[in-house]
GROMACS .gro file of C-alpha atoms in nm:
model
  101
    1UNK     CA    1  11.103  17.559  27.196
    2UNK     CA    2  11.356  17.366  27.364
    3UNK     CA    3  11.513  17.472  27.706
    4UNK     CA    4  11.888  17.438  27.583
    5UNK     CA    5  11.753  17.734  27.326
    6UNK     CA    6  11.528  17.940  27.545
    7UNK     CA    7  11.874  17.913  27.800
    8UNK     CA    8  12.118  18.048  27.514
    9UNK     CA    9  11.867  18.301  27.359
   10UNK     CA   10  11.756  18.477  27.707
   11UNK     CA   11  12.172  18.482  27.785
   12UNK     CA   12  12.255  18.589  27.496
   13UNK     CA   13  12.006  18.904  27.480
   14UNK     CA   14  12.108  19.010  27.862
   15UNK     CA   15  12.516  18.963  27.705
   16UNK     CA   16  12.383  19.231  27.500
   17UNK     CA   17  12.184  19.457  27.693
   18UNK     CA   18  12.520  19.464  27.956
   19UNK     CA   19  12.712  19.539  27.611
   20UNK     CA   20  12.504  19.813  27.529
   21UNK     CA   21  12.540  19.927  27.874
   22UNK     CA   22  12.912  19.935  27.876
   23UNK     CA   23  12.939  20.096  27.534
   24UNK     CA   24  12.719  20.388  27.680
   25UNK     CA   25  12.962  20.376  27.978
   26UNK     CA   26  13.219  20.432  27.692
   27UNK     CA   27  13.079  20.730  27.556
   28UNK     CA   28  12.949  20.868  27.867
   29UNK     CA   29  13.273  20.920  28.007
   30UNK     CA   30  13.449  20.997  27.650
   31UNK     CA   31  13.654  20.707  27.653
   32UNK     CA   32  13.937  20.754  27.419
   33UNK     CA   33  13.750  21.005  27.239
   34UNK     CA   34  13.480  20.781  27.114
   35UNK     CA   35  13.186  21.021  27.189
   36UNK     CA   36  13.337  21.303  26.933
   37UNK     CA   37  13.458  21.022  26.685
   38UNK     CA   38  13.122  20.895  26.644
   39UNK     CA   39  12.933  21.194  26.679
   40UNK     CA   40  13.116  21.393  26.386
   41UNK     CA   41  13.150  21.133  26.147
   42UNK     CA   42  12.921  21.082  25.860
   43UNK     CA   43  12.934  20.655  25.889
   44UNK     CA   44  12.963  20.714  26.301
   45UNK     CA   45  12.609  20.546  26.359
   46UNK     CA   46  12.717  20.231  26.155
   47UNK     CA   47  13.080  20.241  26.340
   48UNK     CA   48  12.844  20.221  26.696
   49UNK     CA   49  12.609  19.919  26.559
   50UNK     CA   50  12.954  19.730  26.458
   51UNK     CA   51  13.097  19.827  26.805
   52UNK     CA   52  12.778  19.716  26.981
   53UNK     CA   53  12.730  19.401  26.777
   54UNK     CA   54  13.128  19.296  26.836
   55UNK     CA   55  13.110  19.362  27.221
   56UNK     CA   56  12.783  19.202  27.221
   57UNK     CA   57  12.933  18.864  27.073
   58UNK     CA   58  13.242  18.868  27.376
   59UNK     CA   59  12.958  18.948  27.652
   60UNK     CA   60  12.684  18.676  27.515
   61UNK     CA   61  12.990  18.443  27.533
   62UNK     CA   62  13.093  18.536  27.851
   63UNK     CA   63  12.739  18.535  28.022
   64UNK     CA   64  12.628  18.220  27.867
   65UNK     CA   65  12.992  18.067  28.023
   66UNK     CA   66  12.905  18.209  28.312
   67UNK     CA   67  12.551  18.073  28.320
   68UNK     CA   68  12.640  17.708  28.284
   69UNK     CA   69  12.956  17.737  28.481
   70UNK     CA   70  12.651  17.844  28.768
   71UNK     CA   71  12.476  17.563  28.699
   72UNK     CA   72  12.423  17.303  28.989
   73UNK     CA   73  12.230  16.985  29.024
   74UNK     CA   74  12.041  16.899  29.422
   75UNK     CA   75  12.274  16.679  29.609
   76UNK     CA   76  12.606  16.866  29.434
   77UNK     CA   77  12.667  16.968  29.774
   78UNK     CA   78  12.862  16.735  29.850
   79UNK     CA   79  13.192  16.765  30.085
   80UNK     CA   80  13.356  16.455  29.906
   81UNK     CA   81  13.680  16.483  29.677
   82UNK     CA   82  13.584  16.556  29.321
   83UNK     CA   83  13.663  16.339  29.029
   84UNK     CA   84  13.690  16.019  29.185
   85UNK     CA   85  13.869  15.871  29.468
   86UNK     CA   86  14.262  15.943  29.476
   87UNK     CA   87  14.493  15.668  29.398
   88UNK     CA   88  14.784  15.582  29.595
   89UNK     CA   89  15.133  15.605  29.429
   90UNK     CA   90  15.347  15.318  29.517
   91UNK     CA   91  15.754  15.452  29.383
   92UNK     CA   92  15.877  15.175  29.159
   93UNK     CA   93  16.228  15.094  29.220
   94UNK     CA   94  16.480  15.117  28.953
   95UNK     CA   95  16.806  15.017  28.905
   96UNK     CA   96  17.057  15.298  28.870
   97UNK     CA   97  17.325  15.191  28.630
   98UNK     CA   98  17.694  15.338  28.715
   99UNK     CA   99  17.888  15.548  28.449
  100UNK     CA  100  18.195  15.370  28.302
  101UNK     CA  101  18.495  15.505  28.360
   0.00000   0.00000   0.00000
């Protein structure tokens, strides 16, 4: 398997493991009522795989951004000005004309 897949795969399951962590946070601590909602209601399982899966998505997002955003080469070190050297701005002069009167 390629790396660029074994990188997005292994981020995306520990995006949601942390999901299912937070979700359990949610409940836990009865977060807008969530705990009773789910527990009392005859479809409440399905409503917590639909929670889990949505949250999941935003967190696999986020920790695969966050993963390549990390991402560093050797020699990136470097004190040196980003992007290129900067370029010196000369003004250009411009002839004002004068209202009439």
């Amino acid at each position: 398997m390629p790396v660029i897949f074994r990188f997005y795969i292994k981020h995306c399951v520990i995006g949601f493991a942390l999901s299912a962590i937070f979700i359990a946070g949610l409940l836990w601590l009865n977060v807008a009522n969530l705990w009773h909602l789910i527990s009392t209601s005859d479809i409440g399982l399905m409503a917590l795989v639909v929670f889990w899966v949505l949250n999941g998505i935003v967190f696999a997002g986020v920790q695969t951004g966050v993963a390549i955003m990390l991402m560093s080469e050797e020699g990136d070190d470097d004190p040196g000005p980003k992007g290129g050297s900067p370029v010196a701005l000369t003004p250009a002069p411009v002839k004002a004309a004068q209202p009439r009167k």
